[in-house]
Structure formats: C-alpha cells, structure tokens
Coordinates of C-alpha atoms and ligand atoms in Angstrom, one line a residue:
M10 CA -22.3 -27.2 -25.9
N11 CA -22.6 -26.6 -22.5
K12 CA -22.7 -24.3 -21.4
K13 CA -19.9 -23.7 -18.5
N14 CA -20.2 -22.8 -14.9
I15 CA -17.6 -21.0 -13.5
I16 CA -19.2 -19.7 -9.6
V17 CA -17.2 -17.0 -8.3
I18 CA -18.0 -16.9 -3.4
G19 CA -18.2 -13.6 -1.5
S20 CA -18.7 -10.5 -3.7
G21 CA -16.3 -8.1 -2.1
P22 CA -13.6 -6.5 -3.9
A23 CA -11.5 -9.8 -4.7
G24 CA -14.9 -11.5 -5.6
M25 CA -16.9 -9.1 -8.0
M26 CA -12.9 -7.9 -10.3
A27 CA -12.7 -11.3 -11.0
A28 CA -16.3 -12.2 -11.2
I29 CA -15.8 -9.1 -14.1
R30 CA -12.8 -10.4 -15.7
A31 CA -14.6 -13.5 -16.0
G32 CA -17.6 -12.7 -17.3
Q33 CA -16.5 -10.2 -19.8
L34 CA -14.4 -13.3 -20.8
G35 CA -17.0 -15.2 -21.3
Q36 CA -18.6 -12.8 -23.8
E37 CA -15.8 -11.8 -25.7
V38 CA -13.1 -15.4 -25.1
V39 CA -14.8 -17.6 -24.1
P40 CA -18.0 -17.9 -25.1
L41 CA -21.4 -20.0 -23.9
T42 CA -19.6 -19.4 -20.5
N43 CA -21.7 -18.5 -17.2
V44 CA -20.1 -16.5 -14.2
T45 CA -22.6 -16.7 -11.2
L46 CA -21.1 -14.3 -7.8
I47 CA -23.1 -15.5 -4.3
E48 CA -23.2 -13.3 -1.8
K49 CA -23.6 -14.2 1.7
N50 CA -25.3 -10.9 2.6
P51 CA -28.3 -9.0 0.5
T52 CA -25.8 -6.4 -0.7
S53 CA -22.2 -6.5 -2.2
G54 CA -18.7 -4.2 -1.2
K55 CA -19.8 -4.2 2.9
K56 CA -16.3 -4.0 4.0
L57 CA -15.9 -1.8 0.7
L58 CA -18.1 1.0 1.9
L59 CA -15.9 1.1 5.1
T60 CA -13.1 1.7 3.0
G61 CA -10.6 4.6 4.0
K62 CA -13.1 6.1 6.7
G63 CA -16.1 5.9 3.8
R64 CA -13.2 7.3 0.7
C65 CA -12.1 4.7 0.1
N66 CA -8.4 4.2 -0.4
I67 CA -8.9 2.1 -4.1
T68 CA -5.9 1.6 -5.0
N69 CA -1.5 3.3 -4.4
A70 CA 0.4 5.7 -7.2
C71 CA 3.9 4.1 -6.5
D72 CA 6.2 2.1 -9.0
I73 CA 5.0 -1.0 -8.8
E74 CA 8.4 -2.8 -7.8
I75 CA 7.6 0.1 -4.6
L76 CA 4.2 -2.3 -4.5
I77 CA 5.1 -5.5 -4.4
G78 CA 8.2 -4.2 -1.9
N79 CA 4.7 -3.2 0.4
F80 CA 3.9 -6.9 0.6
R81 CA 6.8 -7.6 2.5
K82 CA 8.3 -11.1 1.8
N83 CA 5.2 -12.5 0.2
G84 CA 5.6 -9.4 -2.3
R85 CA 7.0 -11.7 -4.8
F86 CA 4.3 -14.1 -5.1
L87 CA 1.2 -11.0 -6.2
R88 CA 3.4 -9.9 -9.4
T89 CA 1.9 -11.8 -11.8
A90 CA -1.6 -10.3 -10.3
L91 CA 0.7 -6.7 -10.6
N92 CA 1.8 -7.0 -13.4
T93 CA -1.4 -8.7 -14.9
F94 CA -3.7 -5.9 -13.3
S95 CA -1.9 -4.0 -12.0
N96 CA -2.1 0.2 -9.9
T97 CA -2.2 2.0 -13.6
D98 CA -5.1 -0.8 -14.7
V99 CA -7.0 0.1 -11.7
M100 CA -7.0 3.6 -12.2
Q101 CA -7.9 3.8 -15.7
F102 CA -11.0 0.5 -15.5
F103 CA -12.4 2.9 -12.4
E104 CA -11.7 6.2 -14.8
D105 CA -12.6 5.0 -17.7
R106 CA -16.2 4.3 -16.0
G107 CA -16.3 8.1 -15.1
L108 CA -15.3 8.0 -12.0
S109 CA -12.7 11.0 -11.6
L110 CA -10.0 9.8 -8.9
K111 CA -6.9 12.2 -7.1
I112 CA -3.8 10.8 -6.1
E113 CA -3.5 12.7 -2.0
R114 CA -0.8 12.4 0.8
Q115 CA 1.9 9.3 -0.1
L116 CA -0.2 9.2 -3.1
R117 CA -2.0 7.3 -1.7
V118 CA -5.7 7.2 -4.6
F119 CA -9.3 8.5 -4.0
P120 CA -12.2 8.7 -5.7
V121 CA -12.9 12.7 -6.2
T122 CA -16.3 11.7 -4.6
D123 CA -14.6 11.2 -1.3
T124 CA -16.8 8.1 -1.2
A125 CA -16.8 4.8 -1.3
G126 CA -20.2 4.6 -2.4
S127 CA -19.0 6.3 -5.8
V128 CA -16.1 3.4 -5.9
L129 CA -18.8 0.4 -5.6
E130 CA -21.8 1.4 -8.5
I131 CA -19.1 1.2 -11.2
L132 CA -18.1 -2.5 -10.6
K133 CA -21.8 -3.1 -9.3
K134 CA -22.3 -1.9 -13.2
K135 CA -19.4 -4.0 -14.5
L136 CA -20.8 -7.2 -13.0
A137 CA -24.4 -6.2 -14.8
E138 CA -22.6 -5.2 -18.3
N139 CA -21.1 -8.5 -17.7
N140 CA -23.6 -10.7 -17.7
V141 CA -22.9 -12.4 -14.5
T142 CA -26.3 -13.2 -12.1
I143 CA -25.7 -12.1 -8.8
I144 CA -27.2 -15.6 -5.7
Y145 CA -27.5 -12.4 -2.4
N146 CA -28.6 -14.2 1.0
A147 CA -26.5 -17.6 -0.2
R148 CA -23.7 -18.9 2.1
V149 CA -21.6 -21.6 0.6
D150 CA -20.7 -24.1 3.1
D151 CA -19.0 -26.4 0.9
I152 CA -17.0 -27.0 -2.7
L153 CA -17.8 -30.3 -3.8
V154 CA -15.1 -32.7 -5.3
Q155 CA -14.7 -35.2 -7.5
D156 CA -11.5 -36.9 -8.5
N157 CA -10.0 -33.6 -7.2
Q158 CA -11.2 -31.6 -9.2
V159 CA -14.6 -28.7 -8.4
K160 CA -18.0 -29.9 -8.5
G161 CA -20.3 -28.0 -8.1
V162 CA -20.9 -25.9 -4.4
L163 CA -23.2 -26.0 -1.1
L164 CA -25.9 -24.3 0.3
R165 CA -26.6 -23.6 3.8
D166 CA -29.5 -24.1 2.7
K167 CA -29.2 -27.4 1.1
K168 CA -29.2 -26.7 -2.7
E169 CA -26.6 -28.2 -4.5
I170 CA -25.2 -25.2 -7.8
L171 CA -22.8 -27.2 -9.8
C172 CA -20.2 -25.8 -11.9
D173 CA -17.1 -26.3 -14.1
R174 CA -14.6 -23.8 -12.0
I175 CA -14.8 -21.9 -8.8
I176 CA -13.2 -18.8 -7.1
L177 CA -13.3 -19.3 -3.5
A178 CA -13.0 -14.6 -2.7
T179 CA -14.3 -15.1 1.2
G180 CA -11.8 -12.7 2.8
G181 CA -10.2 -13.1 5.8
I182 CA -12.1 -12.6 9.3
S183 CA -11.8 -8.8 10.3
Y184 CA -14.8 -6.9 11.1
G185 CA -16.9 -9.4 10.5
F186 CA -19.6 -8.4 10.9
T187 CA -18.7 -7.6 7.1
G188 CA -19.7 -10.9 6.3
S189 CA -15.2 -12.3 6.6
T190 CA -15.9 -14.7 8.9
G191 CA -13.5 -17.4 7.5
D192 CA -16.0 -19.9 5.3
G193 CA -13.8 -19.9 2.5
L194 CA -10.5 -20.6 5.1
R195 CA -11.9 -23.4 7.1
I196 CA -12.8 -25.3 3.4
A197 CA -10.0 -24.7 1.5
Q198 CA -8.3 -25.7 5.2
R199 CA -11.4 -29.6 4.1
L200 CA -9.9 -29.8 1.3
G201 CA -6.6 -30.0 2.0
H202 CA -5.0 -26.6 1.4
Q203 CA -2.4 -24.8 4.5
I204 CA -3.8 -22.1 6.6
I205 CA -0.7 -20.1 7.8
P206 CA -2.2 -18.6 11.0
L207 CA -4.8 -15.4 11.4
C208 CA -4.1 -12.7 13.2
A209 CA -3.8 -9.6 12.9
G210 CA -2.6 -6.2 10.8
L211 CA -3.1 -2.6 10.6
V212 CA -4.5 -2.6 14.7
P213 CA -4.4 -0.5 17.6
L214 CA -2.3 -1.2 20.6
K215 CA -3.5 -1.8 24.3
T216 CA -0.9 -0.6 26.9
R217 CA -0.3 -1.6 30.4
E218 CA -0.3 1.7 31.8
C219 CA -4.5 3.2 32.1
Y220 CA -3.2 7.1 30.8
P221 CA -4.0 6.6 27.8
K222 CA -7.5 6.9 29.0
L223 CA -7.4 10.5 30.3
L224 CA -6.5 11.3 27.0
E225 CA -8.4 9.4 24.6
G226 CA -8.6 11.2 21.1
L227 CA -6.2 12.8 21.9
T228 CA -3.5 13.5 18.5
L229 CA 0.2 14.4 18.9
K230 CA 1.7 14.9 15.4
N231 CA 5.5 14.8 14.5
I232 CA 6.3 12.7 17.9
Q233 CA 8.9 9.7 17.3
L234 CA 7.8 6.8 18.6
T235 CA 10.9 3.9 19.4
F236 CA 9.5 0.1 20.2
I237 CA 11.7 -2.0 22.2
G238 CA 10.8 -6.2 22.4
Q239 CA 12.5 -7.6 24.3
T240 CA 12.8 -11.6 26.0
H241 CA 12.6 -10.5 28.7
R242 CA 10.5 -7.5 31.4
S243 CA 13.3 -5.6 32.9
A244 CA 14.4 -2.9 32.0
P245 CA 16.3 -1.9 28.1
T246 CA 19.7 -4.3 28.2
I247 CA 22.6 -3.7 25.8
N248 CA 22.9 -6.9 25.8
D249 CA 19.6 -8.4 24.6
R250 CA 20.9 -9.9 21.4
K251 CA 17.7 -10.8 20.3
R252 CA 16.6 -7.3 21.5
Q253 CA 14.3 -6.2 18.6
I254 CA 13.7 -1.7 17.6
I255 CA 11.6 0.1 15.6
S256 CA 12.2 3.9 15.1
E257 CA 9.9 6.0 13.4
V258 CA 8.0 9.3 13.6
G259 CA 4.8 10.6 12.9
E260 CA 0.9 10.9 14.5
L261 CA 0.1 8.8 17.5
L262 CA -3.7 8.8 19.2
F263 CA -4.7 8.0 22.4
T264 CA -7.3 5.4 22.9
G265 CA -9.3 4.1 25.5
F266 CA -7.2 1.4 25.9
G267 CA -3.7 2.5 24.7
I268 CA -2.7 4.4 21.7
S269 CA -3.0 3.9 17.8
G270 CA -3.3 6.6 14.9
P271 CA -1.8 5.6 11.5
L272 CA 1.7 5.1 12.3
I273 CA 0.2 3.1 14.9
L274 CA -1.6 1.4 12.1
S275 CA 1.6 0.6 9.8
L276 CA 3.9 -1.0 12.9
S277 CA 1.4 -2.8 15.2
G278 CA 2.2 -6.0 12.5
Q279 CA 5.8 -6.0 13.5
I280 CA 5.1 -5.3 17.4
V281 CA 2.0 -7.9 16.9
D282 CA 5.3 -10.6 15.8
W283 CA 6.6 -9.5 18.4
L284 CA 4.1 -10.5 21.6
N285 CA 3.6 -13.3 19.0
E286 CA 7.2 -14.7 19.7
G287 CA 6.3 -13.6 24.3
K288 CA 8.4 -10.2 23.8
A289 CA 7.3 -7.8 26.3
V290 CA 7.4 -4.8 24.9
F291 CA 8.0 -1.0 25.3
V292 CA 7.4 2.1 22.8
T293 CA 8.8 5.7 24.1
I294 CA 7.2 8.7 23.0
D295 CA 9.6 11.8 22.3
L296 CA 7.3 14.5 22.0
K297 CA 10.2 16.7 21.3
P298 CA 12.5 14.1 19.0
G299 CA 14.1 17.9 17.2
L300 CA 15.8 19.2 20.7
S301 CA 17.8 17.5 22.7
Y302 CA 18.1 17.1 26.4
E303 CA 19.6 19.9 26.9
Q304 CA 18.1 22.4 24.8
I305 CA 14.7 20.8 26.8
N306 CA 16.3 21.8 30.6
A307 CA 17.3 24.9 29.3
R308 CA 14.3 25.5 27.8
F309 CA 12.7 24.6 31.6
Q310 CA 15.2 26.3 32.8
R311 CA 14.6 30.0 31.2
E312 CA 10.6 29.7 31.3
F313 CA 11.2 29.2 35.5
S314 CA 13.5 32.0 35.6
I315 CA 11.5 34.4 34.2
N316 CA 8.2 33.1 35.5
P317 CA 9.3 31.9 39.4
K318 CA 6.0 32.8 40.7
K319 CA 3.6 30.6 38.2
N320 CA 2.2 26.5 38.9
I321 CA 4.2 25.0 37.0
R322 CA 0.7 23.5 35.6
S323 CA 0.9 27.2 33.7
I324 CA 4.6 26.4 32.6
L325 CA 3.9 23.3 30.8
K326 CA 0.4 24.6 28.9
F327 CA 3.3 25.9 26.5
F328 CA 5.0 22.9 26.2
L329 CA 1.6 20.5 26.4
P330 CA -1.4 19.8 25.2
Q331 CA -3.6 21.1 27.3
R332 CA -4.4 18.1 28.0
M333 CA -1.7 16.5 28.9
V334 CA -0.5 18.6 31.8
D335 CA -1.7 17.1 34.9
V336 CA -0.6 13.0 33.7
F337 CA 1.7 14.3 32.8
I338 CA 3.4 16.0 36.3
E339 CA 1.5 12.4 37.5
I340 CA 4.0 10.4 35.7
A341 CA 6.8 12.8 36.8
G342 CA 5.5 12.6 40.6
I343 CA 5.5 16.2 40.7
R344 CA 2.7 17.3 43.4
H345 CA 0.3 19.7 41.7
D346 CA -0.1 22.7 43.0
K347 CA 4.1 23.6 43.3
Q348 CA 5.8 26.9 41.9
V349 CA 8.5 26.4 39.8
S350 CA 10.5 28.0 41.9
Q351 CA 9.7 25.1 43.8
I352 CA 10.8 22.7 41.2
N353 CA 14.2 21.6 43.1
K354 CA 17.0 19.7 39.9
D355 CA 15.8 16.6 40.1
E356 CA 12.3 16.4 39.4
R357 CA 13.0 19.7 35.9
H358 CA 15.2 15.7 34.8
R359 CA 13.1 13.9 35.3
L360 CA 10.8 16.3 33.0
V361 CA 13.1 16.7 31.0
V362 CA 13.6 12.9 30.5
L363 CA 8.9 12.8 29.7
F364 CA 9.2 14.8 27.1
K365 CA 12.1 13.0 25.5
G366 CA 11.0 9.1 26.1
L367 CA 7.0 8.9 27.9
R368 CA 7.3 4.8 28.2
L369 CA 4.6 3.1 27.7
E370 CA 4.6 -1.0 27.9
I371 CA 2.4 -2.2 24.8
T372 CA 0.6 -5.9 26.3
E373 CA -1.3 -7.2 23.5
S374 CA -3.1 -5.5 19.6
L375 CA -7.7 -5.2 19.7
P376 CA -8.2 -8.9 18.1
V377 CA -7.7 -10.1 14.8
E378 CA -11.8 -9.1 14.4
Q379 CA -11.4 -5.9 14.9
A380 CA -7.9 -5.2 13.2
M381 CA -8.1 -3.7 9.2
I382 CA -7.3 -7.2 7.7
T383 CA -6.9 -10.4 9.0
R384 CA -3.0 -11.9 8.4
G385 CA -2.3 -15.3 7.4
G386 CA -4.5 -16.3 5.7
I387 CA -4.1 -19.9 3.1
S388 CA -0.3 -20.7 2.0
L389 CA 1.0 -19.4 -1.0
K390 CA 3.2 -22.7 -1.1
D391 CA -0.5 -24.1 -2.4
I392 CA -1.8 -21.4 -5.1
N393 CA 0.1 -21.1 -7.9
P394 CA 1.1 -17.2 -8.4
Q395 CA 0.5 -17.5 -12.3
T396 CA -2.9 -18.2 -12.2
M397 CA -3.9 -18.3 -8.7
E398 CA -5.3 -21.7 -8.7
S399 CA -5.6 -24.4 -6.2
C400 CA -2.5 -26.7 -6.5
I401 CA -3.7 -28.8 -4.8
I402 CA -8.0 -29.9 -6.2
K403 CA -7.9 -27.9 -9.8
G404 CA -10.5 -25.3 -11.6
L405 CA -10.4 -24.3 -7.5
Y406 CA -8.5 -20.6 -7.6
F407 CA -8.4 -18.1 -5.1
A408 CA -8.2 -14.3 -4.5
G409 CA -7.9 -11.6 -2.8
E410 CA -8.3 -11.5 1.1
I411 CA -7.8 -15.2 2.3
I412 CA -4.3 -15.7 0.1
D413 CA -1.5 -14.9 3.0
V414 CA -1.0 -11.5 1.6
D415 CA -0.6 -8.8 3.3
A416 CA 0.4 -5.1 2.8
D417 CA 0.4 -1.7 5.0
T418 CA -2.4 1.1 4.8
G419 CA -2.5 3.0 1.5
G420 CA -4.5 1.1 -1.2
F421 CA -2.2 -2.0 -1.0
N422 CA -4.7 -4.4 0.1
L423 CA -7.8 -3.3 -2.3
Q424 CA -5.1 -3.3 -4.5
A425 CA -4.3 -6.6 -4.4
S426 CA -7.4 -7.7 -4.2
F427 CA -8.5 -5.8 -7.3
S428 CA -5.3 -7.3 -9.1
T429 CA -5.8 -11.7 -7.6
G430 CA -9.4 -10.9 -8.5
Y431 CA -8.4 -9.7 -11.9
L432 CA -6.2 -13.1 -13.3
A433 CA -8.3 -15.7 -10.9
G434 CA -11.3 -14.5 -13.0
E435 CA -9.2 -14.0 -16.1
N436 CA -8.2 -17.8 -15.8
A437 CA -11.0 -20.1 -14.9
A438 CA -12.5 -18.7 -17.5
R439 CA -9.5 -19.2 -20.1
L440 CA -8.6 -22.2 -18.8
L441 CA -12.2 -23.3 -19.2
T442 CA -11.3 -23.9 -23.4
T443 CA -8.7 -26.3 -22.4
D444 CA -9.9 -28.9 -20.3
E445 CA -10.6 -31.7 -22.3
H446 CA -6.1 -31.3 -22.7
R447 CA -5.8 -31.7 -18.3
Ligands
FAD510 C1 -12.0 -0.3 8.3 C2 -11.4 -0.7 7.0 C3 -10.9 0.2 6.4 C4 -10.1 0.0 5.0 N1 -9.2 0.7 4.1 C5 -8.9 0.3 3.1 C6 -8.4 1.4 2.8 O1 -9.2 2.3 2.3 N2 -7.7 0.7 1.3 C7 -7.3 -0.3 1.0 O2 -6.3 -0.9 0.6 N3 -8.4 -1.3 2.2 C8 -8.5 -1.4 3.2 N4 -8.5 -2.2 3.8 C9 -8.4 -3.8 3.7 C10 -9.6 -3.9 2.3 O3 -11.4 -3.4 3.2 C11 -9.3 -5.7 2.2 O4 -8.4 -6.2 2.1 C12 -10.8 -6.1 1.0 O5 -12.3 -5.4 2.1 C13 -10.5 -7.8 1.2 O6 -11.2 -7.7 0.2 P1 -12.4 -9.0 0.0 O7 -12.4 -8.9 -1.1 O8 -11.0 -10.0 -0.4 O9 -12.9 -9.7 0.7 P2 -13.9 -9.3 1.5 O10 -14.5 -8.1 1.6 O11 -14.5 -9.0 3.3 O12 -15.6 -9.8 0.9 C14 -15.4 -10.8 1.6 C15 -16.8 -11.0 0.9 O13 -17.2 -12.3 0.5 C16 -18.5 -12.6 1.8 N5 -18.7 -14.5 1.8 C17 -17.6 -14.5 3.4 N6 -17.9 -15.4 3.8 C18 -18.7 -16.4 2.4 C19 -20.1 -18.0 2.4 N7 -19.8 -18.4 3.0 N8 -20.9 -17.5 0.7 C20 -20.4 -16.6 0.8 N9 -19.5 -14.9 0.5 C21 -19.4 -15.1 1.7 C22 -18.8 -12.3 2.5 O14 -19.9 -11.9 3.6 C23 -18.0 -10.4 2.0 O15 -18.8 -10.1 0.9 C24 -9.7 -2.0 5.0 C25 -10.3 -2.5 5.6 C26 -11.5 -2.3 6.8 C27 -11.3 -3.8 7.4

C-alpha cells in the first residue's frame, strides 16, 4: 500500500497546528501518512514570536459565544472550528505539555513565562513527536492540480513535490518581513478562489493635524474618544443621515503621525471601512469624561481667582500632562505668557471646549503591511466551514489568517489560527481514508 502525503504550506501558528493534528492522526488513525511542513523562512513562527509584544496572547478565556461574536459577521463560519478545538482545548494543549498559563485583564491568556518563545518551543516539540518533516528555506510558488484535485506543489527552485492533500496556511500580508507576503492568496486566486479585498486591521491612524508629533509617546488614560464618519468634510450636521458615530472610553497614545493605543487599534477596522467608503472621519477626545462643561468651567474659575498672578501654563499643569500644556494653549489660540487674570471669558470658554472635545481629522490608517492583522482574504463562500476544504479544488484546505476572518485584540486571532489549523489537519488526514468514495 502506497504512503499518502499531506503537505502543509507555512509554518506559522495555523500551519504548525494543522501539521501537528494531521501528524497525530497519521500515527494513530490513518497509518502510512507522511506530513511535510514547508516554510520559506529558515525558522518557524517568526510572527508568533512578536505576538503580544513578545509575550504571546495565545487565546481568550471567554465564553465560546463571546469568542464567536468577536469575529463579527464572519464568526458563524468559525463555529465548527472553534467547537472542535476551542479556547479551553488550546489552553489544555499547552498546559498538558508543561506550559503554565495565566489569565490577565479582559480574559487574555498568556504563558506564565511571558515569552512567545516558550509557546513556539511546545509547537516545535509536538511537530517532532508527531513525525512531521519540516523543509525550511523552501518557497512554494504554486500548487499543481489535476482534474480539480491537488497533485503537488512547485517550489521556487522548480522542484515538484507530489502529494494527496495540501493545507495552505501562508497568512495575510501584514508584517511582511516575517514571511507573510500574500503568496498563498495569489496561488488561491489563480486556482479560482475569490479574494475579499485586503485591508488593514488593528492598525494605528494618521491625522491631518501635526501636533500629535509634538506629543509622541504620551499616553492619555480614561479619556472618551468619539469617532464621527460623515459624507463630507465640513462641520458635522445632525441632518447627515449617513453620519456614523462610535464612542468609547479608554486609552490613547500619540505617535509621530497620529494616534494609536489599544482602543484605537480595536476601533480601527470600523474607521478603515468608513475611510474606504469615502467618508470624512473626525475624532474628538474628551479629556475629562467624568466632568461636565459647567464643572470644568467652575474649576477654572476657582483656580483663576485663587492664583490671579500665575501664568496660564502653570495653572494648566494641574489639569493636563505637562507635555500637553503648550500644545493645548497653542490650539486654544491663547498667548503663552498670559497671566490668568488676563484670560477673558471667551478664552476660558475655548479652554473648556477643548477639554471636552479636542478634535482631530483622520486621513488614513498606516498601510496593511504595518497593521497587526490583514482583513479580507479567501472568501468564506469558497471554503467548507465543516472541514476547511476548498469548495473549488478537492484536497486543498485553508487555515489561519489567509481566510477572510479577523477579530479584535485579545488572543482571538491566534485562537482562530489554532482552531482552523486543527480542523484542516484533522480533515485532511481523516478524509484520506475515504478517497476512493469521493
Ligand atoms: C505585532 C503583532 C502582534 C500580534 N499579537 C497577537 C496576539 O498577542 N494574539 C493574537 O491572537 N494575535 C496576535 N497577532 C496576530 C497573529 O500573529 C496572526 O493572526 C497569526 O500569526 C496568523 O497565523 P498564520 O499561521 O495564519 O500566519 P503567519 O503567522 O503569518 O504564518 C504564515 C507562515 O507562512 C510562511 N509562508 C508564506 N508564504 C510562503 C510560501 N510561499 N512558501 C512557504 N512558506 C510561506 C511565512 O513565512 C510564515 O511563516 C499579532 C500580529 C502582529 C503582527
């Protein structure tokens, strides 16, 4: 009896998990199966090592329905994958192999070691245990197909490797220096799969105003951000029926080109969609969401009357991070050397209005190559959600970020990679036994 061959393309989290599961079944259930993992880099998991700022937020310990909800409208597609290899299964997988985990704020799960390297070590050990052959420094240029069925892969050096099943797990196009450069998407498209246009997800935003550069590195905590997307650039009007609003309390980080931070990254998908629809997008920052206009005004009046001889800059230091004071006075259009006794009612009003709504215009996001994830990818219509197999080419499976699913930060994206990888590996191996009946 001939040995069957499964090839997994891409040794990221999705490809490694797919190869591990196929390898396990190859030993236990479907003997005489070879699993080969092909990676163009000299090592596995280059992007995985960067995750969670090097600490690797491997999953989220939330309820499965909340997990599915985090993938928005595409979450339903992942239901079988997430039920087959859930967040608790992912935690168990690593804990059973001696990696202790901890749960942090918003139920984010990290290894106790605080290093992504320890997550990668376990995956590599499991690949070896399950006899997966890894070929490094080998770039797959194409997938060979005969009678609508996979036949093998073509490497950059023109070598062909024949096989019975292929799992394509080459990721998206973000952080291309890690190896995710969209090769798999181009191959899948050539084979007839629809690619949902790629765009940036979890990405910092650029602003028209230049003052964020002066505040680069400054984080504002407990502020309220209100994003407005409208059909024209003039001041927002209530009559604009296409106007959309998102408002949330959180943290903001000023950067050399605009704004970032966890809340901005989380909301960025929606903002990128508005920009792509041609909307003008503005954000207002309420620096004191717990205080009303009247309360801030009263506080200013009190401070001004106690310290009439003080310079406005030294008073504002009580209300603002020191680095913001000069920028703030500049935007309010007040002279820097004014004593508070010289601040008139109109100038005080301008200061209070700024506290409640410092405004920035969002011009664009950083490019998708610099985003944490790629949105878009292989259309869900072309993939069977029960198996991860292509609906177009028999024996071809997909796993990970190459698929058109993406979620917020919090460990959800790695969970999707592990779950789809597991399901693809499982079916690629199991369905080998039923080939004759297909
Ligand atoms: C900075 C950063 C931090 C992140 N932090 C988190 C986090 O903490 N938690 C979380 O859930 N998600 C996080 N993510 C997202 C997460 O890393 C990705 O969703 C995940 O890595 C996708 O896995 P993948 O296996 O599908 O693709 P990838 O990790 O992109 O792996 C694809 C692999 O395929 C290889 N490859 C590509 N083309 C070819 C080819 N032609 N031939 C052979 N090999 C090829 C690549 O070299 C690469 O090794 C983060 C992302 C970034 C950029």
